[in-house]
Amino acid sequence: EVQLLESGGGLVQPGGSLRLSCAASGFTFSSYAMTWVRQAPGKGLEWVSVISGSAGTTYYADSVKGRFTISRDSSKNTLYLQMNSLRAEDTAVYYCAKKDSIAVAGTPFDYWGQGTLVTVSS
Amino acid sequence: EIVLTQSPDFQSVTPKEKVTITCRASQSIGSSVHWYQQKPDQSPKLLIKYVSQSISGVPSRFSGSGSGTDFTLTINSLEAEDAAAYYCHQSSSFPWTFGQGTKVEIK
């Protein structure tokens, strides 16, 4: 059974940093691209970033480019999102999701974690 | 950026009714269109992939269709458990985008 468990969320001041983790199990982690999607309170879904199975390819939404870094450690079956220079508008539940292909392009997100809440406020 | 516009934003429906949700793209996006269901306080779940392909475990009353810029999610014979928000999503070009969502309420 595929399981994705996010952690690392919390309250952080504007300008601060946070690192989210997503522990994956139930599938061959290195064979699938992984992504982060966020949802501001009461709002819709916003794609944040994606990384290929080999970690050789990454893409970011313009809203986070230069501030967030996606990475993965296949030895730990874990996906990460390093978030720097956080802003109030980054406040959201952050979901990790598995793509149904090793490549980043075209494929849907076939499994999602339960999410972790990030609150950016002074 | 490809903008996806869903309609309606909200729909209140009686059980066994048919529900149709449309998703219009600002430009042609081929077949990389997917639909997700998000029930209250839950994470999203993949319902339909590549416009019309069914997903194992998803009830057959859910179906998708469309091409070019216009896509549709249909729920035949709505059940109480289908109360949720529904989102279309395109992975045709970066940045990937979602529709604003359609909330379906059961009368």
mmCIF file of C-alpha atoms in Angstrom:
data_model
loop_
_atom_site.group_PDB
_atom_site.id
_atom_site.type_symbol
_atom_site.label_atom_id
_atom_site.label_comp_id
_atom_site.label_asym_id
_atom_site.label_seq_id
_atom_site.Cartn_x
_atom_site.Cartn_y
_atom_site.Cartn_z
ATOM 1 C CA GLU A 1 0.000 0.000 0.000
ATOM 2 C CA VAL A 2 1.346 3.398 -1.013
ATOM 3 C CA GLN A 3 1.782 5.740 1.937
ATOM 4 C CA LEU A 4 3.039 9.315 1.982
ATOM 5 C CA LEU A 5 3.560 11.011 5.335
ATOM 6 C CA GLU A 6 4.446 14.696 5.447
ATOM 7 C CA SER A 7 6.076 16.404 8.419
ATOM 8 C CA GLY A 8 7.909 19.590 9.276
ATOM 9 C CA GLY A 9 5.096 22.106 9.107
ATOM 10 C CA GLY A 10 4.511 24.729 11.766
ATOM 11 C CA LEU A 11 4.475 28.421 12.589
ATOM 12 C CA VAL A 12 7.316 30.528 11.191
ATOM 13 C CA GLN A 13 7.907 34.261 11.019
ATOM 14 C CA PRO A 14 8.023 36.097 7.688
ATOM 15 C CA GLY A 15 11.495 35.786 6.199
ATOM 16 C CA GLY A 16 12.117 32.530 8.030
ATOM 17 C CA SER A 17 12.849 29.037 6.764
ATOM 18 C CA LEU A 18 11.299 25.620 7.103
ATOM 19 C CA ARG A 19 12.045 22.184 5.657
ATOM 20 C CA LEU A 20 9.211 19.818 4.888
ATOM 21 C CA SER A 21 9.711 16.067 4.599
ATOM 22 C CA CYS A 22 7.584 13.385 2.982
ATOM 23 C CA ALA A 23 8.326 9.794 3.962
ATOM 24 C CA ALA A 24 7.254 7.369 1.238
ATOM 25 C CA SER A 25 6.537 3.647 1.458
ATOM 26 C CA GLY A 26 4.786 0.909 -0.485
ATOM 27 C CA PHE A 27 6.455 1.564 -3.837
ATOM 28 C CA THR A 28 9.916 1.832 -5.408
ATOM 29 C CA PHE A 29 10.595 5.467 -4.525
ATOM 30 C CA SER A 30 13.342 6.116 -7.082
ATOM 31 C CA SER A 31 11.100 4.963 -9.942
ATOM 32 C CA TYR A 32 8.612 7.804 -9.644
ATOM 33 C CA ALA A 33 8.634 11.560 -9.911
ATOM 34 C CA MET A 34 7.336 13.358 -6.833
ATOM 35 C CA THR A 35 5.683 16.698 -6.403
ATOM 36 C CA TRP A 36 4.496 19.260 -3.840
ATOM 37 C CA VAL A 37 1.070 20.903 -4.063
ATOM 38 C CA ARG A 38 -0.262 23.459 -1.585
ATOM 39 C CA GLN A 39 -3.680 24.697 -0.530
ATOM 40 C CA ALA A 40 -4.176 27.991 1.261
ATOM 41 C CA PRO A 41 -6.926 27.954 3.916
ATOM 42 C CA GLY A 42 -10.323 27.769 2.216
ATOM 43 C CA LYS A 43 -8.760 28.007 -1.239
ATOM 44 C CA GLY A 44 -8.002 25.734 -4.184
ATOM 45 C CA LEU A 45 -4.968 23.678 -5.127
ATOM 46 C CA GLU A 46 -1.695 25.223 -6.320
ATOM 47 C CA TRP A 47 1.160 23.208 -7.771
ATOM 48 C CA VAL A 48 4.521 24.124 -6.185
ATOM 49 C CA SER A 49 7.353 21.925 -7.487
ATOM 50 C CA VAL A 50 8.236 18.574 -9.048
ATOM 51 C CA ILE A 51 11.340 16.369 -9.127
ATOM 52 C CA SER A 52 12.021 13.435 -11.421
ATOM 53 C CA GLY A 53 12.708 9.930 -10.128
ATOM 54 C CA SER A 54 16.411 10.336 -10.810
ATOM 55 C CA ALA A 55 16.417 13.796 -9.167
ATOM 56 C CA GLY A 56 17.988 15.149 -12.328
ATOM 57 C CA THR A 57 15.063 17.348 -13.289
ATOM 58 C CA THR A 58 13.188 19.888 -11.193
ATOM 59 C CA TYR A 59 10.584 22.535 -11.925
ATOM 60 C CA TYR A 60 9.033 25.251 -9.774
ATOM 61 C CA ALA A 61 6.022 27.536 -9.811
ATOM 62 C CA ASP A 62 7.004 31.149 -10.407
ATOM 63 C CA SER A 63 5.613 32.061 -6.970
ATOM 64 C CA VAL A 64 8.308 30.000 -5.207
ATOM 65 C CA LYS A 65 11.180 29.985 -7.695
ATOM 66 C CA GLY A 66 14.441 31.086 -6.073
ATOM 67 C CA ARG A 67 13.041 30.589 -2.554
ATOM 68 C CA PHE A 68 12.054 26.909 -2.425
ATOM 69 C CA THR A 69 14.208 23.872 -3.264
ATOM 70 C CA ILE A 70 12.878 20.386 -3.870
ATOM 71 C CA SER A 71 15.105 17.371 -3.312
ATOM 72 C CA ARG A 72 14.892 13.666 -2.590
ATOM 73 C CA ASP A 73 16.946 10.993 -0.845
ATOM 74 C CA SER A 74 16.283 7.557 -2.302
ATOM 75 C CA SER A 75 18.290 5.879 0.469
ATOM 76 C CA LYS A 76 15.717 7.215 2.942
ATOM 77 C CA ASN A 77 12.676 7.112 0.611
ATOM 78 C CA THR A 78 12.071 10.732 1.508
ATOM 79 C CA LEU A 79 11.091 13.845 -0.426
ATOM 80 C CA TYR A 80 11.985 17.307 0.849
ATOM 81 C CA LEU A 81 10.971 20.903 0.324
ATOM 82 C CA GLN A 82 13.345 23.539 1.679
ATOM 83 C CA MET A 83 11.437 26.785 2.029
ATOM 84 C CA ASN A 84 13.364 30.039 2.551
ATOM 85 C CA SER A 85 12.329 33.695 2.669
ATOM 86 C CA LEU A 86 8.821 32.675 3.656
ATOM 87 C CA ARG A 87 5.946 35.107 3.141
ATOM 88 C CA ALA A 88 2.451 35.324 4.567
ATOM 89 C CA GLU A 89 1.082 34.162 1.209
ATOM 90 C CA ASP A 90 2.980 30.861 1.598
ATOM 91 C CA THR A 91 0.599 29.916 4.417
ATOM 92 C CA ALA A 92 -1.048 26.679 3.303
ATOM 93 C CA VAL A 93 -1.383 22.954 3.763
ATOM 94 C CA TYR A 94 1.449 21.379 1.793
ATOM 95 C CA TYR A 95 0.785 17.998 0.211
ATOM 96 C CA CYS A 96 3.354 15.682 -1.298
ATOM 97 C CA ALA A 97 2.079 13.543 -4.129
ATOM 98 C CA LYS A 98 3.430 10.740 -6.252
ATOM 99 C CA LYS A 99 3.409 10.913 -10.026
ATOM 100 C CA ASP A 100 2.621 7.717 -11.923
ATOM 101 C CA SER A 101 5.835 7.876 -13.944
ATOM 102 C CA ILE A 102 9.579 8.366 -13.401
ATOM 103 C CA ALA A 103 9.412 11.361 -15.711
ATOM 104 C CA VAL A 104 7.953 14.702 -14.664
ATOM 105 C CA ALA A 105 5.882 15.494 -17.704
ATOM 106 C CA GLY A 106 2.247 14.784 -18.431
ATOM 107 C CA THR A 107 1.313 12.257 -15.780
ATOM 108 C CA PRO A 108 -1.238 12.771 -12.993
ATOM 109 C CA PHE A 109 -0.689 12.653 -9.236
ATOM 110 C CA ASP A 110 -1.926 9.201 -8.309
ATOM 111 C CA TYR A 111 -1.352 9.241 -4.534
ATOM 112 C CA TRP A 112 -1.365 12.118 -2.045
ATOM 113 C CA GLY A 113 -0.231 12.492 1.538
ATOM 114 C CA GLN A 114 -2.426 13.915 4.282
ATOM 115 C CA GLY A 115 -0.656 17.273 4.233
ATOM 116 C CA THR A 116 1.234 19.448 6.704
ATOM 117 C CA LEU A 117 0.216 22.979 7.643
ATOM 118 C CA VAL A 118 2.672 25.834 7.258
ATOM 119 C CA THR A 119 1.694 29.143 8.842
ATOM 120 C CA VAL A 120 3.775 32.224 8.133
ATOM 121 C CA SER A 121 2.943 34.946 10.623
ATOM 122 C CA SER A 122 4.585 37.292 13.086
ATOM 123 C CA GLU B 1 0.383 30.021 -18.014
ATOM 124 C CA ILE B 2 -2.620 27.893 -18.920
ATOM 125 C CA VAL B 3 -5.665 29.062 -16.975
ATOM 126 C CA LEU B 4 -8.342 26.478 -16.220
ATOM 127 C CA THR B 5 -11.824 27.830 -15.532
ATOM 128 C CA GLN B 6 -14.384 25.490 -14.019
ATOM 129 C CA SER B 7 -18.126 25.938 -14.010
ATOM 130 C CA PRO B 8 -20.139 26.055 -11.936
ATOM 131 C CA ASP B 9 -18.293 27.093 -8.758
ATOM 132 C CA PHE B 10 -21.003 25.490 -6.634
ATOM 133 C CA GLN B 11 -23.785 23.044 -7.261
ATOM 134 C CA SER B 12 -26.474 21.742 -4.901
ATOM 135 C CA VAL B 13 -27.826 18.431 -6.151
ATOM 136 C CA THR B 14 -30.308 15.791 -4.987
ATOM 137 C CA PRO B 15 -29.192 12.150 -4.815
ATOM 138 C CA LYS B 16 -29.496 10.199 -8.091
ATOM 139 C CA GLU B 17 -29.268 13.365 -10.149
ATOM 140 C CA LYS B 18 -26.641 13.716 -12.856
ATOM 141 C CA VAL B 19 -23.853 16.244 -12.285
ATOM 142 C CA THR B 20 -21.815 17.863 -15.038
ATOM 143 C CA ILE B 21 -18.752 19.974 -14.296
ATOM 144 C CA THR B 22 -16.917 21.724 -17.104
ATOM 145 C CA CYS B 23 -13.305 22.829 -17.295
ATOM 146 C CA ARG B 24 -12.254 25.293 -19.985
ATOM 147 C CA ALA B 25 -8.585 25.879 -20.745
ATOM 148 C CA SER B 26 -7.144 29.161 -22.007
ATOM 149 C CA GLN B 27 -5.374 27.216 -24.757
ATOM 150 C CA SER B 28 -5.421 23.718 -26.199
ATOM 151 C CA ILE B 29 -3.919 21.194 -23.776
ATOM 152 C CA GLY B 30 -4.136 17.839 -25.477
ATOM 153 C CA SER B 31 -4.908 14.869 -23.265
ATOM 154 C CA SER B 32 -2.953 15.706 -20.102
ATOM 155 C CA VAL B 33 -6.097 16.658 -18.201
ATOM 156 C CA HIS B 34 -6.944 14.970 -14.924
ATOM 157 C CA TRP B 35 -9.709 15.271 -12.314
ATOM 158 C CA TYR B 36 -9.433 15.077 -8.529
ATOM 159 C CA GLN B 37 -11.991 14.797 -5.755
ATOM 160 C CA GLN B 38 -11.371 16.379 -2.355
ATOM 161 C CA LYS B 39 -13.786 15.574 0.450
ATOM 162 C CA PRO B 40 -13.923 17.871 3.490
ATOM 163 C CA ASP B 41 -10.778 17.635 5.629
ATOM 164 C CA GLN B 42 -9.218 15.063 3.313
ATOM 165 C CA SER B 43 -6.433 15.151 0.763
ATOM 166 C CA PRO B 44 -7.292 15.087 -2.950
ATOM 167 C CA LYS B 45 -7.869 11.794 -4.714
ATOM 168 C CA LEU B 46 -7.335 11.031 -8.407
ATOM 169 C CA LEU B 47 -10.677 10.378 -10.113
ATOM 170 C CA ILE B 48 -10.010 10.445 -13.870
ATOM 171 C CA LYS B 49 -6.711 10.658 -15.769
ATOM 172 C CA TYR B 50 -5.906 11.692 -19.350
ATOM 173 C CA VAL B 51 -9.361 13.205 -19.963
ATOM 174 C CA SER B 52 -11.365 9.973 -19.798
ATOM 175 C CA GLN B 53 -9.326 7.094 -18.367
ATOM 176 C CA SER B 54 -10.876 5.463 -15.334
ATOM 177 C CA ILE B 55 -8.985 4.805 -12.100
ATOM 178 C CA SER B 56 -9.063 1.482 -10.280
ATOM 179 C CA GLY B 57 -11.366 1.670 -7.283
ATOM 180 C CA VAL B 58 -13.254 4.761 -8.451
ATOM 181 C CA PRO B 59 -16.986 4.100 -8.964
ATOM 182 C CA SER B 60 -18.088 3.808 -12.577
ATOM 183 C CA ARG B 61 -20.571 6.661 -12.167
ATOM 184 C CA PHE B 62 -17.601 9.028 -12.608
ATOM 185 C CA SER B 63 -16.567 9.677 -16.207
ATOM 186 C CA GLY B 64 -14.616 12.257 -18.161
ATOM 187 C CA SER B 65 -14.689 13.568 -21.710
ATOM 188 C CA GLY B 66 -13.534 16.434 -23.855
ATOM 189 C CA SER B 67 -10.781 17.652 -26.125
ATOM 190 C CA GLY B 68 -8.869 20.765 -27.072
ATOM 191 C CA THR B 69 -9.903 23.376 -24.553
ATOM 192 C CA ASP B 70 -13.174 21.975 -23.182
ATOM 193 C CA PHE B 71 -13.397 19.101 -20.743
ATOM 194 C CA THR B 72 -16.181 17.612 -18.664
ATOM 195 C CA LEU B 73 -16.487 15.526 -15.522
ATOM 196 C CA THR B 74 -19.813 13.716 -15.236
ATOM 197 C CA ILE B 75 -21.213 12.040 -12.152
ATOM 198 C CA ASN B 76 -24.122 9.798 -13.071
ATOM 199 C CA SER B 77 -26.640 9.132 -10.307
ATOM 200 C CA LEU B 78 -25.038 11.179 -7.545
ATOM 201 C CA GLU B 79 -24.651 9.545 -4.145
ATOM 202 C CA ALA B 80 -24.400 11.217 -0.735
ATOM 203 C CA GLU B 81 -20.733 10.235 -0.456
ATOM 204 C CA ASP B 82 -19.947 12.334 -3.547
ATOM 205 C CA ALA B 83 -20.239 15.599 -1.600
ATOM 206 C CA ALA B 84 -16.843 17.146 -2.269
ATOM 207 C CA ALA B 85 -14.843 19.693 -4.210
ATOM 208 C CA TYR B 86 -13.758 18.659 -7.687
ATOM 209 C CA TYR B 87 -10.700 20.031 -9.466
ATOM 210 C CA CYS B 88 -9.460 19.715 -13.028
ATOM 211 C CA HIS B 89 -5.690 19.809 -13.568
ATOM 212 C CA GLN B 90 -3.408 20.145 -16.565
ATOM 213 C CA SER B 91 0.082 18.677 -16.756
ATOM 214 C CA SER B 92 0.533 19.602 -20.421
ATOM 215 C CA SER B 93 2.876 22.525 -19.832
ATOM 216 C CA PHE B 94 4.584 24.308 -16.976
ATOM 217 C CA PRO B 95 3.468 25.767 -14.726
ATOM 218 C CA TRP B 96 0.985 23.004 -14.053
ATOM 219 C CA THR B 97 -2.333 24.467 -13.039
ATOM 220 C CA PHE B 98 -5.624 23.533 -11.439
ATOM 221 C CA GLY B 99 -9.121 24.828 -11.955
ATOM 222 C CA GLN B 100 -10.542 26.890 -9.089
ATOM 223 C CA GLY B 101 -12.689 23.961 -7.991
ATOM 224 C CA THR B 102 -16.367 23.071 -8.023
ATOM 225 C CA LYS B 103 -18.079 22.326 -4.741
ATOM 226 C CA VAL B 104 -20.880 19.772 -4.952
ATOM 227 C CA GLU B 105 -23.380 19.787 -2.097
ATOM 228 C CA ILE B 106 -26.033 17.169 -1.495
ATOM 229 C CA LYS B 107 -29.534 18.577 -0.982
#
